[in-house]
PDB file of C-alpha atoms in Angstrom:
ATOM      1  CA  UNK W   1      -1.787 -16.081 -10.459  1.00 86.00           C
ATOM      2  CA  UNK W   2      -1.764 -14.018  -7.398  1.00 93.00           C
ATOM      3  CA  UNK W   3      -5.096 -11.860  -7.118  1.00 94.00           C
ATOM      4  CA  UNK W   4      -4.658  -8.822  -4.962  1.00 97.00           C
ATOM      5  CA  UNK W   5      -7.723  -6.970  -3.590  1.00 97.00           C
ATOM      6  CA  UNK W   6      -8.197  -3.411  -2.396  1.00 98.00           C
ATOM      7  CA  UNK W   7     -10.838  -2.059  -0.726  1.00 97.00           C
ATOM      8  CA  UNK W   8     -11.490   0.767   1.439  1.00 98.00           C
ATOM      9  CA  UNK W   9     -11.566   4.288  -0.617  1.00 97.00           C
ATOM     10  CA  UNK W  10     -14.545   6.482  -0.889  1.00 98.00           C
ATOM     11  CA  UNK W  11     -15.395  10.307  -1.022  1.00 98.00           C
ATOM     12  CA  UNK W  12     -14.688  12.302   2.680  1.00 98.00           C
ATOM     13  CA  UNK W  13     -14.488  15.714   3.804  1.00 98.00           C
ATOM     14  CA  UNK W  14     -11.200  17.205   4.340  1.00 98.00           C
ATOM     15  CA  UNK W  15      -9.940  16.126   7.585  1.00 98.00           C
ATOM     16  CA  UNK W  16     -12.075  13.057   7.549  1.00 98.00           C
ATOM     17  CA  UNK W  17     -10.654   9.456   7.504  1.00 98.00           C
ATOM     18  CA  UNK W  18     -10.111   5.901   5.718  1.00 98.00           C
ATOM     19  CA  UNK W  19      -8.700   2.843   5.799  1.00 98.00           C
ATOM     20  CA  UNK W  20      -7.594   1.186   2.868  1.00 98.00           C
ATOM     21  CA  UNK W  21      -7.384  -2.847   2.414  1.00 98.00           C
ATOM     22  CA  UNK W  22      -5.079  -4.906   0.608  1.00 98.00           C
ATOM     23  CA  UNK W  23      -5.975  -8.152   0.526  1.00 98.00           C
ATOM     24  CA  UNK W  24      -4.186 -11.406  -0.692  1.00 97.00           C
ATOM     25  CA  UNK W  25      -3.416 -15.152  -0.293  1.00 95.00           C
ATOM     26  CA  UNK W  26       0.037 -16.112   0.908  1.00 92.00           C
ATOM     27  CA  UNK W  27       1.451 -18.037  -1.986  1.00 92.00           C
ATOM     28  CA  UNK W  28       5.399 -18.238  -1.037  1.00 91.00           C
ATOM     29  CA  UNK W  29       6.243 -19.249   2.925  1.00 88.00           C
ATOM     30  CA  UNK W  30       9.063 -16.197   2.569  1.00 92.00           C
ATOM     31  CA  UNK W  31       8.307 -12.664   3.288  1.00 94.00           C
ATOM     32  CA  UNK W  32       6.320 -10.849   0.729  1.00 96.00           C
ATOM     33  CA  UNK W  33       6.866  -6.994   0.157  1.00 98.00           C
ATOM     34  CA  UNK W  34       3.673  -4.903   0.096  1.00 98.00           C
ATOM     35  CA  UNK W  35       3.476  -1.725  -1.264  1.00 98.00           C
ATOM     36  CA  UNK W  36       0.976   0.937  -1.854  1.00 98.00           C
ATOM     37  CA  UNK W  37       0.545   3.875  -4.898  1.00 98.00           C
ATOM     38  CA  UNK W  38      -1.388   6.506  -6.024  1.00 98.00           C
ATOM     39  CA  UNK W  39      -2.014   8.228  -8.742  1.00 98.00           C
ATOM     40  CA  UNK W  40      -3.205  11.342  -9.705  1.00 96.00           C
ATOM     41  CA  UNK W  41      -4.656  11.758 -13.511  1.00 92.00           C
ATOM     42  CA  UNK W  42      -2.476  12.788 -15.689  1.00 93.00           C
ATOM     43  CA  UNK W  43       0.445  12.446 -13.362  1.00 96.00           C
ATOM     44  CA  UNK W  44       3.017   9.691 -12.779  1.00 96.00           C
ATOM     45  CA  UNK W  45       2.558   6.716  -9.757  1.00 96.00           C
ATOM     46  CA  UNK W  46       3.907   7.565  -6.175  1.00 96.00           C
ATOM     47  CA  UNK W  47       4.802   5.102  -4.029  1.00 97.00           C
ATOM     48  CA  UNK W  48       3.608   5.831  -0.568  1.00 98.00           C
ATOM     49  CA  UNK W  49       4.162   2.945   1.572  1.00 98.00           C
ATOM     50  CA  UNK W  50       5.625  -0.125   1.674  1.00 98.00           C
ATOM     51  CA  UNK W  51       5.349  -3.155   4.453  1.00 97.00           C
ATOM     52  CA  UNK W  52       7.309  -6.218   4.546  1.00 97.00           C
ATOM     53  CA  UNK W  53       5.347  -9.371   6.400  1.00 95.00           C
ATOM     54  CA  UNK W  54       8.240 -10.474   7.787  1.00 91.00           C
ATOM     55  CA  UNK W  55       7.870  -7.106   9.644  1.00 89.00           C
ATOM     56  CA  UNK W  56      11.417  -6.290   9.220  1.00 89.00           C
ATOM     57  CA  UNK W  57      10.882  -3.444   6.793  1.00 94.00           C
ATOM     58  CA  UNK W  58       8.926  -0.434   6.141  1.00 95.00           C
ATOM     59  CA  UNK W  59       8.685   2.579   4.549  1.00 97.00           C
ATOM     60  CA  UNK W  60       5.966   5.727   4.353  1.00 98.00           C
ATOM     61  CA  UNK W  61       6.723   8.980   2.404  1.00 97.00           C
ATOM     62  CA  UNK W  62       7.595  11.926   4.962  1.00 97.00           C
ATOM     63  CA  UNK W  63       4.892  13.864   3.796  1.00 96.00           C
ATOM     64  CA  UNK W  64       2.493  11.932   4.982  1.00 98.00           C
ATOM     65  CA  UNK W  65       4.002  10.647   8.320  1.00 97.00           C
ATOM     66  CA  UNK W  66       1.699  11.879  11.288  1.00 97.00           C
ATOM     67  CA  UNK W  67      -1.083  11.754   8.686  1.00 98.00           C
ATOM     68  CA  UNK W  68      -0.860   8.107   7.456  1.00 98.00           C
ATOM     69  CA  UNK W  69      -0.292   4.703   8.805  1.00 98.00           C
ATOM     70  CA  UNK W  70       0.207   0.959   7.992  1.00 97.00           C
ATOM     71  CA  UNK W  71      -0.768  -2.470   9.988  1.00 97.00           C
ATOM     72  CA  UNK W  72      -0.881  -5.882   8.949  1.00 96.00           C
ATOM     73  CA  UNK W  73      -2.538  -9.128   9.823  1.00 96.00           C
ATOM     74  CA  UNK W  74      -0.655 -12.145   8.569  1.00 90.00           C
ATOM     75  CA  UNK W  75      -3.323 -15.189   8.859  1.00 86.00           C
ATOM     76  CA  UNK W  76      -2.104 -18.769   8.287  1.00 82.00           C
ATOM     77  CA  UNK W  77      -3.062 -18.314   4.532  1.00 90.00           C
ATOM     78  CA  UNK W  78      -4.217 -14.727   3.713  1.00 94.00           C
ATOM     79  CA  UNK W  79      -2.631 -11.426   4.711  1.00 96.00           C
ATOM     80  CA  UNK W  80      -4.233  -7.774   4.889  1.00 98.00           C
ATOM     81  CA  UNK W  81      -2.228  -4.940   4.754  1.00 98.00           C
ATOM     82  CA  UNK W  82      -3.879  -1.638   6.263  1.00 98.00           C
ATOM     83  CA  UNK W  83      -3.753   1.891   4.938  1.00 98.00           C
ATOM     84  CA  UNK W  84      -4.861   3.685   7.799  1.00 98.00           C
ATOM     85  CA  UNK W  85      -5.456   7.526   6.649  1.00 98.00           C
ATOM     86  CA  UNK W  86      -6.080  10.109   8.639  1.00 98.00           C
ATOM     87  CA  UNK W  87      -6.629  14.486   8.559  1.00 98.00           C
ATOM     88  CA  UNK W  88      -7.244  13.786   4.820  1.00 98.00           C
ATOM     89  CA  UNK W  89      -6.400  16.754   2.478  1.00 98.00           C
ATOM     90  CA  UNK W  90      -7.958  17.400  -0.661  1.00 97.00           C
ATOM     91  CA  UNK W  91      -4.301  16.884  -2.397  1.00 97.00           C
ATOM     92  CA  UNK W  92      -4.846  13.113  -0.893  1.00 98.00           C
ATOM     93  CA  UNK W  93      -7.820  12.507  -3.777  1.00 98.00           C
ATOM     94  CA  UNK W  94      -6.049   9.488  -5.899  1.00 98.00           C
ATOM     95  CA  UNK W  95      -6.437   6.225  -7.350  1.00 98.00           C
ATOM     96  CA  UNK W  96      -4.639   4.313  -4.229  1.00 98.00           C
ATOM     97  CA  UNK W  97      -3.456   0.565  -5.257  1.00 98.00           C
ATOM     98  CA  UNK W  98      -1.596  -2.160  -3.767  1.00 98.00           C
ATOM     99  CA  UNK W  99       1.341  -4.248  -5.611  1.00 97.00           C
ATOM    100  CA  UNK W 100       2.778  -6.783  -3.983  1.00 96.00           C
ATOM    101  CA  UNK W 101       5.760  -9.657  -4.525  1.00 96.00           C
ATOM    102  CA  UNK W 102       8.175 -11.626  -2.654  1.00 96.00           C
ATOM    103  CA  UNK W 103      11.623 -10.305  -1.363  1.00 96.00           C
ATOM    104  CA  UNK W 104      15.125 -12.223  -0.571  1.00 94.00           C
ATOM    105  CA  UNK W 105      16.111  -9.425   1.715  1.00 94.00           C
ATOM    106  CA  UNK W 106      13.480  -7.455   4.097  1.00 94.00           C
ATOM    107  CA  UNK W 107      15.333  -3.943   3.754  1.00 94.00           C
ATOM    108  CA  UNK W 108      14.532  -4.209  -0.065  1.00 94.00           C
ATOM    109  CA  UNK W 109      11.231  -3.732   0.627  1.00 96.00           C
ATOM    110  CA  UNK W 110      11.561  -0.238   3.063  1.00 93.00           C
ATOM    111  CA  UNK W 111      14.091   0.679   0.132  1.00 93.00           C
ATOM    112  CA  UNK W 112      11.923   0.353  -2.461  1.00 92.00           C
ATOM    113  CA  UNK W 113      13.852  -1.831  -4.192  1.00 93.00           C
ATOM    114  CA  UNK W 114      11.487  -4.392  -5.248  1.00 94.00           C
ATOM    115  CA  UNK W 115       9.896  -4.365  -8.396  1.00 94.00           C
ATOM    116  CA  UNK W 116       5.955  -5.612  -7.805  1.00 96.00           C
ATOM    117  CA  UNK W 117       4.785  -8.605  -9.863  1.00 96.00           C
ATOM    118  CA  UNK W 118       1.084  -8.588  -8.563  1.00 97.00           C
ATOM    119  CA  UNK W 119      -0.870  -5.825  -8.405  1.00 97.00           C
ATOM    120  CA  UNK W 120      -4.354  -4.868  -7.305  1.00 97.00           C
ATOM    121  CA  UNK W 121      -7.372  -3.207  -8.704  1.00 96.00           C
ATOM    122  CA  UNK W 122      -7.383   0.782  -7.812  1.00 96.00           C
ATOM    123  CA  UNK W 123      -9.938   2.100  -5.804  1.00 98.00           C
ATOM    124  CA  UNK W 124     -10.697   6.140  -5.606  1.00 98.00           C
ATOM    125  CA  UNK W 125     -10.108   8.166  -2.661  1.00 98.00           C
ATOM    126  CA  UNK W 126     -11.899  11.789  -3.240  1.00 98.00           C
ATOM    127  CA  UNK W 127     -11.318  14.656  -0.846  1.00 98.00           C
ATOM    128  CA  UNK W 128     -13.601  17.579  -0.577  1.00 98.00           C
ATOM    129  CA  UNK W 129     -13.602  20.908   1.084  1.00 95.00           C
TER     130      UNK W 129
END
Protein backbone atom coordinates (compact mmCIF):
# COMPACT_ATOMS: atom_id res chain seq x y z
CA UNK A 1 0.00 0.00 0.00
CA UNK A 2 1.12 3.31 -1.20
CA UNK A 3 0.50 6.10 1.57
CA UNK A 4 0.27 9.54 0.10
CA UNK A 5 0.64 12.63 2.34
CA UNK A 6 -0.53 16.21 1.94
CA UNK A 7 0.32 18.95 3.76
CA UNK A 8 0.38 22.54 3.35
CA UNK A 9 -3.36 24.16 3.51
CA UNK A 10 -4.48 26.58 6.09
CA UNK A 11 -6.80 29.73 6.38
CA UNK A 12 -5.23 33.14 4.37
CA UNK A 13 -6.47 36.37 3.36
CA UNK A 14 -7.43 36.88 -0.12
CA UNK A 15 -4.42 37.49 -2.09
CA UNK A 16 -2.27 35.69 0.39
CA UNK A 17 -0.31 32.45 -0.43
CA UNK A 18 0.39 28.53 0.08
CA UNK A 19 2.11 25.79 -0.84
CA UNK A 20 0.68 22.55 -0.81
CA UNK A 21 2.76 19.09 -0.29
CA UNK A 22 2.28 15.82 -1.66
CA UNK A 23 4.32 13.50 -0.32
CA UNK A 24 5.10 9.77 -1.20
CA UNK A 25 7.59 6.86 -1.51
CA UNK A 26 8.61 5.79 -4.98
CA UNK A 27 7.33 2.27 -5.21
CA UNK A 28 7.63 1.51 -9.20
CA UNK A 29 11.21 2.68 -10.99
CA UNK A 30 8.67 4.05 -14.00
CA UNK A 31 7.18 7.42 -13.99
CA UNK A 32 4.36 7.98 -11.64
CA UNK A 33 1.49 10.51 -12.55
CA UNK A 34 0.62 13.02 -9.81
CA UNK A 35 -2.35 14.80 -9.69
CA UNK A 36 -4.07 17.26 -7.53
CA UNK A 37 -8.18 17.98 -6.67
CA UNK A 38 -10.38 19.95 -4.90
CA UNK A 39 -13.46 19.96 -3.77
CA UNK A 40 -15.94 22.19 -2.82
CA UNK A 41 -18.95 20.81 -0.41
CA UNK A 42 -21.59 19.77 -2.00
CA UNK A 43 -19.99 19.97 -5.39
CA UNK A 44 -18.22 17.41 -7.59
CA UNK A 45 -13.98 16.90 -7.60
CA UNK A 46 -11.91 19.18 -10.02
CA UNK A 47 -8.86 18.20 -11.13
CA UNK A 48 -6.43 21.03 -11.10
CA UNK A 49 -3.09 19.82 -11.82
CA UNK A 50 -1.34 17.06 -12.80
CA UNK A 51 2.71 16.33 -12.89
CA UNK A 52 4.37 13.43 -14.34
CA UNK A 53 8.02 12.58 -12.56
CA UNK A 54 9.36 11.66 -15.54
CA UNK A 55 8.81 15.42 -16.20
CA UNK A 56 7.47 14.80 -19.56
CA UNK A 57 3.92 15.82 -18.76
CA UNK A 58 1.85 18.37 -17.16
CA UNK A 59 -1.19 19.90 -16.91
CA UNK A 60 -2.87 23.02 -14.73
CA UNK A 61 -6.49 24.25 -15.35
CA UNK A 62 -6.42 27.72 -17.34
CA UNK A 63 -8.12 29.36 -14.72
CA UNK A 64 -5.67 29.20 -12.51
CA UNK A 65 -2.50 29.63 -14.71
CA UNK A 66 -0.61 32.90 -13.56
CA UNK A 67 -2.17 32.15 -10.16
CA UNK A 68 -0.93 28.56 -9.50
CA UNK A 69 2.12 26.50 -9.93
CA UNK A 70 3.70 22.99 -9.63
CA UNK A 71 7.48 21.71 -8.79
CA UNK A 72 8.77 18.50 -7.89
CA UNK A 73 11.67 16.94 -6.11
CA UNK A 74 12.26 13.35 -7.09
CA UNK A 75 14.73 11.90 -4.21
CA UNK A 76 16.29 8.44 -4.69
CA UNK A 77 13.23 6.98 -2.77
CA UNK A 78 10.57 9.65 -1.96
CA UNK A 79 9.10 12.32 -4.22
CA UNK A 80 7.24 15.73 -3.28
CA UNK A 81 5.12 17.28 -5.55
CA UNK A 82 4.52 21.17 -4.89
CA UNK A 83 1.31 23.15 -5.14
CA UNK A 84 2.61 26.46 -5.17
CA UNK A 85 -0.55 28.98 -4.83
CA UNK A 86 -0.48 32.28 -5.18
CA UNK A 87 -3.14 35.80 -5.27
CA UNK A 88 -5.54 33.35 -3.51
CA UNK A 89 -9.29 34.12 -4.07
CA UNK A 90 -11.91 33.32 -1.78
CA UNK A 91 -13.47 30.90 -4.67
CA UNK A 92 -9.92 28.95 -4.05
CA UNK A 93 -11.37 27.73 -0.32
CA UNK A 94 -11.44 23.69 -0.95
CA UNK A 95 -10.52 20.45 0.30
CA UNK A 96 -7.18 20.18 -2.02
CA UNK A 97 -5.86 16.35 -2.31
CA UNK A 98 -3.31 14.52 -4.10
CA UNK A 99 -3.89 11.02 -6.06
CA UNK A 100 -1.28 9.54 -7.52
CA UNK A 101 -0.38 6.14 -9.77
CA UNK A 102 1.94 4.96 -12.31
CA UNK A 103 1.64 5.72 -16.14
CA UNK A 104 2.93 3.66 -19.41
CA UNK A 105 2.86 6.83 -21.40
CA UNK A 106 3.89 10.45 -19.87
CA UNK A 107 1.22 12.46 -22.04
CA UNK A 108 -1.48 10.36 -20.15
CA UNK A 109 -0.76 12.06 -17.29
CA UNK A 110 -1.04 16.05 -18.80
CA UNK A 111 -4.25 14.40 -20.49
CA UNK A 112 -5.76 13.32 -17.64
CA UNK A 113 -6.05 10.10 -18.66
CA UNK A 114 -4.97 8.20 -15.75
CA UNK A 115 -7.21 6.92 -13.34
CA UNK A 116 -5.43 7.41 -9.60
CA UNK A 117 -5.04 4.27 -7.47
CA UNK A 118 -3.51 6.07 -4.34
CA UNK A 119 -4.79 8.87 -2.93
CA UNK A 120 -4.02 11.23 -0.09
CA UNK A 121 -5.69 12.61 2.93
CA UNK A 122 -7.43 16.22 2.12
CA UNK A 123 -6.30 19.10 3.77
CA UNK A 124 -8.50 22.57 3.85
CA UNK A 125 -7.53 25.63 2.16
CA UNK A 126 -9.93 28.64 3.50
CA UNK A 127 -9.90 32.04 1.85
CA UNK A 128 -11.15 35.12 3.51
CA UNK A 129 -11.88 38.64 2.56
Amino acid sequence: QVQVVVSGGGSVEVGGALTLSCAFSRWTAGSICVGWFRQVSGQERERIAAISTGGGSSYLARSLMGRFALSQENAKDTVTVYLQMNNLKVEDTAMYSCGLDKIREEEYCGRGLVVFQYWSQGTQVTVSS
